[in-house]
Coordinates of C-alpha atoms and ligand atoms in Angstrom, one line a residue:
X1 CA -20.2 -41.4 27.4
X2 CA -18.2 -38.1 26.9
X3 CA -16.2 -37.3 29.8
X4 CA -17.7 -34.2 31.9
X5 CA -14.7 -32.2 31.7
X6 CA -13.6 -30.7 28.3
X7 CA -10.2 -32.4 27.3
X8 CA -7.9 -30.1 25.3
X9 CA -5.2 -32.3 23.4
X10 CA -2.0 -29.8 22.4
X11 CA 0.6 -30.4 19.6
X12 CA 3.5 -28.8 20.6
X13 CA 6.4 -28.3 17.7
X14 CA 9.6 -29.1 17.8
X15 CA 12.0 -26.8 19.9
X16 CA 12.2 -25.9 23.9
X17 CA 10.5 -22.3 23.2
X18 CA 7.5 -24.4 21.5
X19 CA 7.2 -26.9 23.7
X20 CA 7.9 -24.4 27.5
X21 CA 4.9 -22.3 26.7
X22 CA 2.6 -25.4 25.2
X23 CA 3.5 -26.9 28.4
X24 CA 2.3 -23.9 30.3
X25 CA -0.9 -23.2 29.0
X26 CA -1.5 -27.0 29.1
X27 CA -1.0 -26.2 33.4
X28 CA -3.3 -23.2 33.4
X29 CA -6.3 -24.9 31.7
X30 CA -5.9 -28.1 33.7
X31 CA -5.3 -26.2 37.2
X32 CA -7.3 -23.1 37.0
X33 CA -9.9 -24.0 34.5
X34 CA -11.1 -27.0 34.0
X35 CA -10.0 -29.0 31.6
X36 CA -8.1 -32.4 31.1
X37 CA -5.0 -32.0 28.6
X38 CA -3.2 -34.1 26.8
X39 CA 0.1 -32.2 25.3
X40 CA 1.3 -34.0 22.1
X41 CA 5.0 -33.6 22.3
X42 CA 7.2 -34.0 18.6
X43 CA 10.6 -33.7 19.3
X44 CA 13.9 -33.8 16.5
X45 CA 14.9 -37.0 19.1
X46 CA 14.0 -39.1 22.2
X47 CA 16.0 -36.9 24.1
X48 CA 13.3 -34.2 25.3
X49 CA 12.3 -37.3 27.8
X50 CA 15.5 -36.6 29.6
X51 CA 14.9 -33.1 30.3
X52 CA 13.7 -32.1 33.8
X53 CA 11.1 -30.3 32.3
X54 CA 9.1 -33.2 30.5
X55 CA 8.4 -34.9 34.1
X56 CA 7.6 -31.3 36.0
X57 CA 7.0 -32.3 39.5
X58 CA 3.8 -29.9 40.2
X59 CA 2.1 -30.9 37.0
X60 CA -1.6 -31.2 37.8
X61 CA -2.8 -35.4 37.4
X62 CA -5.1 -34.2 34.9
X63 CA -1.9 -33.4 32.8
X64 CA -0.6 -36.4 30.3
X65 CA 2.5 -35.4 28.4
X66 CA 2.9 -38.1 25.3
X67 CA 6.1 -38.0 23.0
X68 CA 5.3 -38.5 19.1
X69 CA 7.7 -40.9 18.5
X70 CA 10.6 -38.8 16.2
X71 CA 10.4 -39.6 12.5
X72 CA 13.6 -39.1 10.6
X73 CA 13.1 -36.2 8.2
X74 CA 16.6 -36.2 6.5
X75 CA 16.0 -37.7 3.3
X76 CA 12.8 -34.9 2.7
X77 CA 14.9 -32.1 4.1
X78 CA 18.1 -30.5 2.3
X79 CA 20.8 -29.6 4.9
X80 CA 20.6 -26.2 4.2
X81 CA 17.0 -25.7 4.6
X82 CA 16.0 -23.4 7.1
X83 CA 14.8 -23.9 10.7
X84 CA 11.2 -22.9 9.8
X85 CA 10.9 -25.7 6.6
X86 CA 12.1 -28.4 8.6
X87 CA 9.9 -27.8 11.5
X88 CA 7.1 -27.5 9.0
X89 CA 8.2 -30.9 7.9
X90 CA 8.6 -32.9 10.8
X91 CA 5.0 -31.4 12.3
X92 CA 4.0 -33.0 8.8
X93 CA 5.4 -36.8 9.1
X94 CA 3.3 -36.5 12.9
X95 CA 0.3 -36.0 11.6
X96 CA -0.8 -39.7 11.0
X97 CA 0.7 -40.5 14.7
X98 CA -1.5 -37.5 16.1
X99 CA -4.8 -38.7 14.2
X100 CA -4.2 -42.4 15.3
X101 CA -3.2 -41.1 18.8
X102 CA -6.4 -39.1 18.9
X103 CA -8.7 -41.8 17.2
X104 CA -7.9 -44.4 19.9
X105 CA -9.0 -42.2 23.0
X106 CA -11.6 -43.8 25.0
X107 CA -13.3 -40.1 24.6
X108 CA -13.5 -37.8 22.3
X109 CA -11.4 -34.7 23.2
X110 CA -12.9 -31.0 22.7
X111 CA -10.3 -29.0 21.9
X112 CA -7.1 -29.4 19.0
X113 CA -4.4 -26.8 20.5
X114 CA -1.6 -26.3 17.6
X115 CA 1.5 -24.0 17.7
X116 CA 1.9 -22.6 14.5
X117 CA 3.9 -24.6 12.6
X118 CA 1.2 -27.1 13.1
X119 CA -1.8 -26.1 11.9
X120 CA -2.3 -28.8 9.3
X121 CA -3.1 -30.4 11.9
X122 CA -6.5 -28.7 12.2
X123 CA -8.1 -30.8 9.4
X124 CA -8.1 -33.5 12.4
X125 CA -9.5 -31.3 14.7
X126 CA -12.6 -30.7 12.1
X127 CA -12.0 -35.1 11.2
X128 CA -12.7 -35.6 14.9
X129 CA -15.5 -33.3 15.3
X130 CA -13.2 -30.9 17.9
X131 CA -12.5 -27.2 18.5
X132 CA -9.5 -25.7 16.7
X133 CA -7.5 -23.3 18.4
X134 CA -4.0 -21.9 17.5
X135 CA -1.4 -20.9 20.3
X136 CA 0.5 -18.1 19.1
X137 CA 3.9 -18.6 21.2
X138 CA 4.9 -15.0 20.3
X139 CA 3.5 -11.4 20.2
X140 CA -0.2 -10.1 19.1
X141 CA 2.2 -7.7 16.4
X142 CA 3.8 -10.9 15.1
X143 CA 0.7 -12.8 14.6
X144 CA -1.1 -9.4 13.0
X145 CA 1.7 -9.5 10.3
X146 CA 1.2 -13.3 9.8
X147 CA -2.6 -13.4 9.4
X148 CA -2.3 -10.2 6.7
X149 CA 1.2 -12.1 4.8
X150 CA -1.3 -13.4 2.6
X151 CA -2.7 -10.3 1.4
X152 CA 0.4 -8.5 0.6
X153 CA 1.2 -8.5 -3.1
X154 CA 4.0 -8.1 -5.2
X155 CA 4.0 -4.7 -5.0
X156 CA 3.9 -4.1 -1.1
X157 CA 6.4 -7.0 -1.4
X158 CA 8.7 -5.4 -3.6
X159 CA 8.6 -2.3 -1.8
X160 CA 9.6 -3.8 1.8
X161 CA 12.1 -6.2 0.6
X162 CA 14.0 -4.4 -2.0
X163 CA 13.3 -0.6 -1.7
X164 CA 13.8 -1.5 1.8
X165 CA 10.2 0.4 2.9
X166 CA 8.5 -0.7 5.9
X167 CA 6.1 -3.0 5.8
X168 CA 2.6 -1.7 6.3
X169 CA 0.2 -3.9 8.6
X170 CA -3.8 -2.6 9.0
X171 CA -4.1 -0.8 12.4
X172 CA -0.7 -1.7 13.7
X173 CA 3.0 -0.6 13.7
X174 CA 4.9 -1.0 10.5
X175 CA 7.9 -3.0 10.2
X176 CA 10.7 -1.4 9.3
X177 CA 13.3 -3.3 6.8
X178 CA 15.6 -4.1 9.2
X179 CA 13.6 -5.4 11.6
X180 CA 11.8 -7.8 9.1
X181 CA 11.3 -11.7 8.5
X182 CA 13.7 -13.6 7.7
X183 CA 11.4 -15.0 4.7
X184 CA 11.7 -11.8 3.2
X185 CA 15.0 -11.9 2.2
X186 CA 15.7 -16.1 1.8
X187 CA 14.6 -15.4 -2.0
X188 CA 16.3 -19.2 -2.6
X189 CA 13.1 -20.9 -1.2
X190 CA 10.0 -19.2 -2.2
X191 CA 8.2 -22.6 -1.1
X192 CA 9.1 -20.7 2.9
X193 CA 6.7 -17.9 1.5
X194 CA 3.8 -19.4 0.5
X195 CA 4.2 -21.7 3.2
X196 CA 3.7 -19.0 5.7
X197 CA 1.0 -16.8 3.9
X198 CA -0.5 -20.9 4.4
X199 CA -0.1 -20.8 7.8
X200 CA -1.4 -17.2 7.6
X201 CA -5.2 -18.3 6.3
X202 CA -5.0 -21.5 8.2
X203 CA -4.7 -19.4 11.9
X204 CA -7.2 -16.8 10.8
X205 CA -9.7 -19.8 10.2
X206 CA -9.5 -21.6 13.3
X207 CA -12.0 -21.0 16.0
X208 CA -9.8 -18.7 18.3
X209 CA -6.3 -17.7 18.4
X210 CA -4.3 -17.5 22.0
X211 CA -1.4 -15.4 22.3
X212 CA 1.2 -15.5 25.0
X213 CA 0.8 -11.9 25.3
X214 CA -1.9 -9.6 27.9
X215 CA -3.6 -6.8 26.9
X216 CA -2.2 -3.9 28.2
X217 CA 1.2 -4.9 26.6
X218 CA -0.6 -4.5 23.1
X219 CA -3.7 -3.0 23.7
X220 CA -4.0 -1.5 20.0
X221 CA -2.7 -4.5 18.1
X222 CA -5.4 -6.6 20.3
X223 CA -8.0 -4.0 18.8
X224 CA -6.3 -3.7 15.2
X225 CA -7.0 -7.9 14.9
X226 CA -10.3 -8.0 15.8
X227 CA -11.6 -4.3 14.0
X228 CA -13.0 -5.1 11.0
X229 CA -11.5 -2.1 9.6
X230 CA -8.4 -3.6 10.3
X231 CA -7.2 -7.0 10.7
X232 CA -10.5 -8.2 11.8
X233 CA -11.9 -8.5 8.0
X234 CA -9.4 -11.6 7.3
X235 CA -9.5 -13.0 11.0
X236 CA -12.3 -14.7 11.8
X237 CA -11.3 -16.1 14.7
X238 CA -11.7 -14.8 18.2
X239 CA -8.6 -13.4 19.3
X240 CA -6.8 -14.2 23.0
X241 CA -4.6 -13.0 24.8
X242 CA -3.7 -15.1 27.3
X243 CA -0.1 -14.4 28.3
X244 CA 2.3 -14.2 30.4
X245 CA 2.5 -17.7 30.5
X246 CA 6.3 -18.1 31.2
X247 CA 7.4 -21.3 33.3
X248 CA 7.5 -20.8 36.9
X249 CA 10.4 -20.5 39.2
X250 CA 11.1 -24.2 40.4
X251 CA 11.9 -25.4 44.0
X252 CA 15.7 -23.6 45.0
X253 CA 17.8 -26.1 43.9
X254 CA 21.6 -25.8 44.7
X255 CA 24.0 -25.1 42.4
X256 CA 27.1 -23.1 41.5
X257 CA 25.4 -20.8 39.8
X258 CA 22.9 -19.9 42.1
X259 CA 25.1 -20.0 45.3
X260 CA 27.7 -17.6 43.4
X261 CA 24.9 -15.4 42.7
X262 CA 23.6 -15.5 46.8
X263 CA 27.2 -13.4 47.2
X264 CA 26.9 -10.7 44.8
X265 CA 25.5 -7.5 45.0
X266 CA 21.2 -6.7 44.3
X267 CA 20.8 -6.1 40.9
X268 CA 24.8 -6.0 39.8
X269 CA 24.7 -9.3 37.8
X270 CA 24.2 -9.3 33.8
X271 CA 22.5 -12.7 32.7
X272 CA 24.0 -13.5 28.7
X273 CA 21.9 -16.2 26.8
X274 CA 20.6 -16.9 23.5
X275 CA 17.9 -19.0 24.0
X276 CA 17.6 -22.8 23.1
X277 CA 19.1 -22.8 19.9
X278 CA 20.9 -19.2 19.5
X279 CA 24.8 -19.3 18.2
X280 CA 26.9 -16.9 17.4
X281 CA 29.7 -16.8 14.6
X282 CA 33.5 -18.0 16.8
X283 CA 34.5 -14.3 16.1
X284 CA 31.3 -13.1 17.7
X285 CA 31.6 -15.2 20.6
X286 CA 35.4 -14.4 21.5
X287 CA 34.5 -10.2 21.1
X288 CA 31.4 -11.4 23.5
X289 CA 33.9 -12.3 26.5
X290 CA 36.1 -9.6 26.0
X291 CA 33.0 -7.2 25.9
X292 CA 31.7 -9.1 29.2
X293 CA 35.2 -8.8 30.8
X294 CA 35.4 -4.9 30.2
X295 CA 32.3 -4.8 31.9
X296 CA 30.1 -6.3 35.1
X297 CA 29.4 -9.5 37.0
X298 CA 27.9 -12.0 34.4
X299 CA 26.7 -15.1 34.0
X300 CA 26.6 -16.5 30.6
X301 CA 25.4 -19.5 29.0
X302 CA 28.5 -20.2 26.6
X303 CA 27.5 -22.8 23.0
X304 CA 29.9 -24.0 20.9
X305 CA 30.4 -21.2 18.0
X306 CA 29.2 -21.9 14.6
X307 CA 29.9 -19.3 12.0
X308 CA 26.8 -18.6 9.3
X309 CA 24.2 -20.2 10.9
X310 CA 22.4 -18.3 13.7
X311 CA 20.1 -21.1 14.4
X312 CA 22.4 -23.7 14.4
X313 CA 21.8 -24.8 17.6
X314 CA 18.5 -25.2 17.3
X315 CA 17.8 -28.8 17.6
X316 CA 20.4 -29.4 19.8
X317 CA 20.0 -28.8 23.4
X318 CA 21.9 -31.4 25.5
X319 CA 24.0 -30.5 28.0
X320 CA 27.5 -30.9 27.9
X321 CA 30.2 -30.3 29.9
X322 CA 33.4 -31.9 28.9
X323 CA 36.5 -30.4 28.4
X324 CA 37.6 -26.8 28.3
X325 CA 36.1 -24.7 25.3
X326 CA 38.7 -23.6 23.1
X327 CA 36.8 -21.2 21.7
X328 CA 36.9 -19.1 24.5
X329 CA 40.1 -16.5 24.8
X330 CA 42.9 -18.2 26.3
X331 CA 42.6 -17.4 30.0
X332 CA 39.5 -16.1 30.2
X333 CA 38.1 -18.3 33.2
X334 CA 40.9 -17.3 35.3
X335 CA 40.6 -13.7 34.9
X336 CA 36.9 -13.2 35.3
X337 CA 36.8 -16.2 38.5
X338 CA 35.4 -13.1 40.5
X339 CA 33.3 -11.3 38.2
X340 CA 31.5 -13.9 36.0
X341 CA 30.5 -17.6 35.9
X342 CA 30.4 -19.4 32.3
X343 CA 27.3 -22.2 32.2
X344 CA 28.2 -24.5 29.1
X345 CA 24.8 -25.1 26.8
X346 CA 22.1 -24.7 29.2
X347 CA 21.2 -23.1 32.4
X348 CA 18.2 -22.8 34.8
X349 CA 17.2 -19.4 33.0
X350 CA 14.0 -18.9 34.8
X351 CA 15.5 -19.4 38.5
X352 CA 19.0 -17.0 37.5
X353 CA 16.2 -14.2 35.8
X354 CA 14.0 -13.9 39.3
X355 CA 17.2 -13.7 41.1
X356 CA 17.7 -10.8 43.2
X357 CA 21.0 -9.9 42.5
X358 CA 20.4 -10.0 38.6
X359 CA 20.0 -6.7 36.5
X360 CA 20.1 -6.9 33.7
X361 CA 19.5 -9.7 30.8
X362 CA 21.3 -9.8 27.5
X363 CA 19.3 -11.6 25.1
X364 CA 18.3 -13.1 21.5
X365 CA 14.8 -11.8 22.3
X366 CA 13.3 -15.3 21.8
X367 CA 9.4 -14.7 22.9
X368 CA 9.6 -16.7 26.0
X369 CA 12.8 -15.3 26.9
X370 CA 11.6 -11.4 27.0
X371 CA 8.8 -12.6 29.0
X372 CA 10.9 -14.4 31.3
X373 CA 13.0 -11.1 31.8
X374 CA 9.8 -9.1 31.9
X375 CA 7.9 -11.0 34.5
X376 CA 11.3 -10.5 36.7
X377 CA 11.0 -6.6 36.0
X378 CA 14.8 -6.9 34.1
X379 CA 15.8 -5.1 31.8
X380 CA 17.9 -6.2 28.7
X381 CA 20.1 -5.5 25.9
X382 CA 18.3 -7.0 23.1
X383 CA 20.7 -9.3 20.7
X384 CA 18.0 -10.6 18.2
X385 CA 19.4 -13.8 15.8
X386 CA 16.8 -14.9 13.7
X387 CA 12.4 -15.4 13.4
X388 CA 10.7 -13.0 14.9
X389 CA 13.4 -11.7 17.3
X390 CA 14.3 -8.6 15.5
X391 CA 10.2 -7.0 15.7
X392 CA 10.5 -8.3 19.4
X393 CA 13.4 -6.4 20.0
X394 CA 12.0 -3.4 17.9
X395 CA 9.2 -4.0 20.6
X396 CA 11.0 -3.7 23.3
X397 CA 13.7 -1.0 22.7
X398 CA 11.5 1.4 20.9
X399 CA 8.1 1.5 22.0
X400 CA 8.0 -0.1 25.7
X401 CA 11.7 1.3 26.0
X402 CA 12.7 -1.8 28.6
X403 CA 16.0 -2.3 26.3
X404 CA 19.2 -1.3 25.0
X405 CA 20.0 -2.4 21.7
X406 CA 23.2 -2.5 19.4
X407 CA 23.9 0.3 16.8
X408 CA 24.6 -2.5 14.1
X409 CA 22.4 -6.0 13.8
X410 CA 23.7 -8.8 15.0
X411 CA 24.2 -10.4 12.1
X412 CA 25.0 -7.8 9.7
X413 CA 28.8 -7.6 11.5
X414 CA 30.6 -7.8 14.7
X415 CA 29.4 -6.4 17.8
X416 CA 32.4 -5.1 18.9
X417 CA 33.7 -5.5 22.4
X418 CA 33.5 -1.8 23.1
X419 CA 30.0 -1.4 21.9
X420 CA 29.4 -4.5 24.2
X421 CA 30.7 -3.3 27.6
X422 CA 28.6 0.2 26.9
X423 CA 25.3 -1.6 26.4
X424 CA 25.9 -3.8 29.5
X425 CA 27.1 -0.5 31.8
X426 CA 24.0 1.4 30.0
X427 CA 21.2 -1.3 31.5
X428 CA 23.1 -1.9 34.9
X429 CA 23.8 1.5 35.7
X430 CA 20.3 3.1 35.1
X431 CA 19.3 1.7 38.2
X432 CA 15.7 3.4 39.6
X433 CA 15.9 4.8 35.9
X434 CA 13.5 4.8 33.5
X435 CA 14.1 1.9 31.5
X436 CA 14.0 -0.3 35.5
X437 CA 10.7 1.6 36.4
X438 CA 9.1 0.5 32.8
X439 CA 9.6 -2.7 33.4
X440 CA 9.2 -3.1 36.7
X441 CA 5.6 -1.8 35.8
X442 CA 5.3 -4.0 33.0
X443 CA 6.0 -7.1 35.9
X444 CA 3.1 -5.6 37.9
X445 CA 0.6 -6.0 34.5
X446 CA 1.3 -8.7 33.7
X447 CA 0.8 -10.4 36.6
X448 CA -2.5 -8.8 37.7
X449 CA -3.4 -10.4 33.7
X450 CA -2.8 -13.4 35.3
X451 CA -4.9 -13.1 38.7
X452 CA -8.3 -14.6 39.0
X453 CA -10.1 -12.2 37.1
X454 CA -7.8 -10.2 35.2
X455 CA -7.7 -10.2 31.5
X456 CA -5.1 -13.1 30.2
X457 CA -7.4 -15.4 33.3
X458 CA -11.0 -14.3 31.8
X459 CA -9.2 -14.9 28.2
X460 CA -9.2 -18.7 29.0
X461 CA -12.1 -18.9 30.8
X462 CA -13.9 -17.9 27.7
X463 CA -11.6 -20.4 25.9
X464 CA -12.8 -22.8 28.8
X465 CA -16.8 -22.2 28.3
X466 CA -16.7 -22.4 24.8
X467 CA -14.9 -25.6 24.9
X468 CA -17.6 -27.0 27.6
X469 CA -20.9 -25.9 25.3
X470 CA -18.9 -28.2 22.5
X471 CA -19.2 -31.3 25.6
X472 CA -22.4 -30.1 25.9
X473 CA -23.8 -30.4 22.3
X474 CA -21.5 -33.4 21.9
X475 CA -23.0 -35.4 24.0
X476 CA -26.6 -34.4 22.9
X477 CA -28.0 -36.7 20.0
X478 CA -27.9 -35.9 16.2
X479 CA -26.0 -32.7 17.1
X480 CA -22.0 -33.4 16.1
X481 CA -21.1 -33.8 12.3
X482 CA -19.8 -37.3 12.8
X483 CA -22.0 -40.2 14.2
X484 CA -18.8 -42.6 14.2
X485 CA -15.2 -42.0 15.4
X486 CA -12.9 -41.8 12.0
X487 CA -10.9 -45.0 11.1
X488 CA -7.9 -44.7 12.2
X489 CA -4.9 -44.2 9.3
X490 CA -2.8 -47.5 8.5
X491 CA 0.5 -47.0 9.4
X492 CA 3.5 -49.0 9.5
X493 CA 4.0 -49.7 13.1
X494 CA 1.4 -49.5 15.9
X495 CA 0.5 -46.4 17.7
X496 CA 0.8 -48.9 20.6
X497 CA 4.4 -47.9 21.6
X498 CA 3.5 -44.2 21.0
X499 CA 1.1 -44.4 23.8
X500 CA 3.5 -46.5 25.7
X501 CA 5.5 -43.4 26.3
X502 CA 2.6 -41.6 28.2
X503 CA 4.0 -40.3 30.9
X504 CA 1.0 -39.7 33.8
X505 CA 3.0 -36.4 35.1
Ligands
UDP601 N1 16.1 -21.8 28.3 C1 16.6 -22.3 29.5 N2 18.0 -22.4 29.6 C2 18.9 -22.0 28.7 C3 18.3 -21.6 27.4 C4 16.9 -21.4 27.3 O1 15.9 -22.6 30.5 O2 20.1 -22.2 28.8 C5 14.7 -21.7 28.2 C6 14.2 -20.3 28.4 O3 14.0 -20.0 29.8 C7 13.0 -20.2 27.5 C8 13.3 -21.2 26.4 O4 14.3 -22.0 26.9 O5 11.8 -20.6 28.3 C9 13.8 -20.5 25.1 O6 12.7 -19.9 24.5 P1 12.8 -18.6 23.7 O7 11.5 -18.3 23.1 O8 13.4 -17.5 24.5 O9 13.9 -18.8 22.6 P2 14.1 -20.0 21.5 O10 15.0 -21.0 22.2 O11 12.8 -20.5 21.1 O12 14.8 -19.3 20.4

């Protein structure tokens, strides 16, 4: 007998800003809507079972969270490959753990929920019978130029990537050459290009798309993807938007951090962080702390520097906090003891953005990230690294005009410590400005997009009643495509243990 409840199973890729927002939307369908979820966790290492996060204490019961156990990708991966080909390769090696996962629940889930580096796994959403949705963890503009990468031929290519053009997408904003993919100009692994115009057609075939985005943030990218003058022709899924989903503020907990922020000033502190995995070059990193010294309070999540590789930190996340780092200017923790704090590796990002005395957010413009600082009203100084980050901080500077942004790209040259202390003063000292009142609007959206009834909450209510006329026609006879559950793959070990790590949250 199918369970009554739709069950929505989620694969979230590797990476704290894949699995934050999977883990998310996993809480708003069980809580609000209806559903039973089971997020699918694959992780570089066992490690992500550490993190505070993977045991949330107000996750619903109707909420598992199940580690794929990590398969060692080295030997199919060249060190130098990029971020995006060796997340495409781990999601790979998961896929027979997720169909023998999947084939040995008592019932059959709904719903396949897939970020989207995993959409190959969609062939065992159709295997099983089940709903395929993708969760775009970004903007509506980034998945528009996704779905249409497939269509652009040599000659639009050509024209973007070495006459430096902007890149034309139906019905939305162009991209303009410096704010493009990184795919477009890593000409050493073409395999990266076709694999995204893949991941391109896979999304637009699914039966909806979610975005962590609300409508009135993109109202006519939302209409460009779904206008069949536009977009719509090639997407033929229904499109979502079901964002901000950003995680919530946890219960105060005490720490230096936050009781050295209690003693400052409202809105004087400027929070420094690039994301999970951001790092900057060791010459970078030392003109950082002289530009944050020349300037305001600060708090700043400091990583070891790693020169030519802006992503280098990507799948490493522990915390660590011995010894001094030398890469720091000598002295620098003694002179700024009054006007800064230094967090090594990691910090509690979401508590520090919606404190009151911070204003101001300096920031690799990860997707989750900008929402963070958006659903706090703060305004930032927009320090994109790699993906998608430079069209987010395109976004953001230029057409909601929340941001300040440097004259040269980040990783074209030094940000010089000059240029550093007059973007900081620029975004703390337009206080009741403009750029404050934007956003501070843009907070107010997005969280009536949130409220029963508003757009992002009717978004996955839709997602919700689709899902429950699948239960429906499941569990009538002679009406799903497969009369007996698939046989499970043979692998070399049981999926026993994978199950073993089901944590009931
Ligand atoms: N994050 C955090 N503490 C840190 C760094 C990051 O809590 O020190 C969280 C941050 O709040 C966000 C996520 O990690 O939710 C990073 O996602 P984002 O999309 O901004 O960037 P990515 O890490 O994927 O580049």
């Amino acid at each position: 007998m199918q369970n009554p409840n739709p069950h929505a199973v989620l694969l979230a890729s590797p990476g704290m800003g894949h699995f934050i927002p999977a883990l998310e939307l996993g809480k708003h369908l069980a809580t609000h809507h209806g559903f039973d979820v089971t997020i699918f966790v694959v992780a570089a290492d066992a490690s992500i079972t550490e993190s505070p996060l993977f045991k949330p204490p107000q996750t619903p019961n109707l909420l598992n969270l199940v580690l794929l156990p990590p398969v060692d990708v080295s030997a199919l991966v060249n060190s130098t490959a990029s971020v995006v080909t060796r997340l495409v390769i781990m999601m790979r090696e998961a896929l027979p753990l997720l169909q023998a996962a999947i084939s040995s629940m008592k019932s059959r889930p709904t719903a396949l929920i897939v970020d989207m580096f995993g959409t190959e796994a969609l062939a065992i959403a159709e295997e099983f019978d089940m709903l395929k949705y993708v969760f775009i963890t970004s903007t509506a503009w980034f998945l528009a130029v996704t779905v249409h990468f497939p269509y652009i031929d040599e000659e639009a290519e050509h024209k973007h990537r070495v006459m430096k053009r902007p890149l034309d997408v139906p019905g939305c904003r162009s991209i303009r050459h410096e704010d493009t993919l990184d795919l477009f100009f890593d000409q050493t692994d073409r395999n990266l290009f076709s694999g995204f115009a893949r991941i391109g057609m896979e999304i637009s075939n699914a039966d909806g798309i979610l975005v962590n985005t609300w409508q009135d943030l993109e109202p006519s990218t939302l209409r460009a993807l779904e206008n069949e003058k536009f977009l719509g022709r090639v997407v033929k899924a229904s499109v979502y938007p079901v964002g901000p989903l950003v995680r919530p503020v946890g219960q105060s907990s005490k720490s230096e951090v936050m009781d050295w922020l209690d003693m400052q000033p409202m809105e004087s502190v400027i929070y420094v962080s690039f994301g999970s995995g951001g790092t900057l070059s060791a010459k970078q990193t030392t003109e950082l702390a002289w530009g944050l010294e020349l300037s305001q309070r600060f708090v700043w999540v400091v990583r070891p520097p790693v020169d030519g590789d802006a992503s280098a930190n990507f799948f490493n996340v522990t915390n660590s906090h011995d010894g001094t780092p030398s890469y720091l200017p000598s002295g620098f923790f003694t002179r700024i003891r009054n006007k800064g704090m230094v967090v090594l590796m990691w910090a509690s990002q979401t508590e520090i953005l919606a404190h009151k005395s911070i204003g101001g957010f300096l920031s690799h413009c990860g997707w989750n990230s900008t929402l963070e600082s958006m659903v706090n009203g703060v305004p930032m100084v927009v320090w994109p690294l790699y993906a998608e980050q430079q069209m987010n901080a395109a976004m953001l500077a230029e057409e909601l005009k929340v941001a300040v942004r440097p004259k040269i790209q980040p990783n074209a040259g030094v940000i010089e410590r000059e240029e550093i202390a007059g973007m900081v003063r620029r975004v703390m000292e337009l206080k009741g400005n403009e750029m404050r009142d934007k956003v501070k609007e843009l907070q107010r959206s997005a969280h009536q997009a949130l409220m029963q009834g508003g757009s992002s909450y009717n978004s996955l209510e839709r997602v919700s009643k689709d899902c429950e006329l699948n239960v429906k026609s499941l569990q009538l006879p002679n009406c799903h495509r497969n009369d007996t559950m698939p046989t499970p793959p043979a692998l070399g070990t049981s999926v026993t243990p994978t199950l073993a790590g089901l944590i009931e949250a």
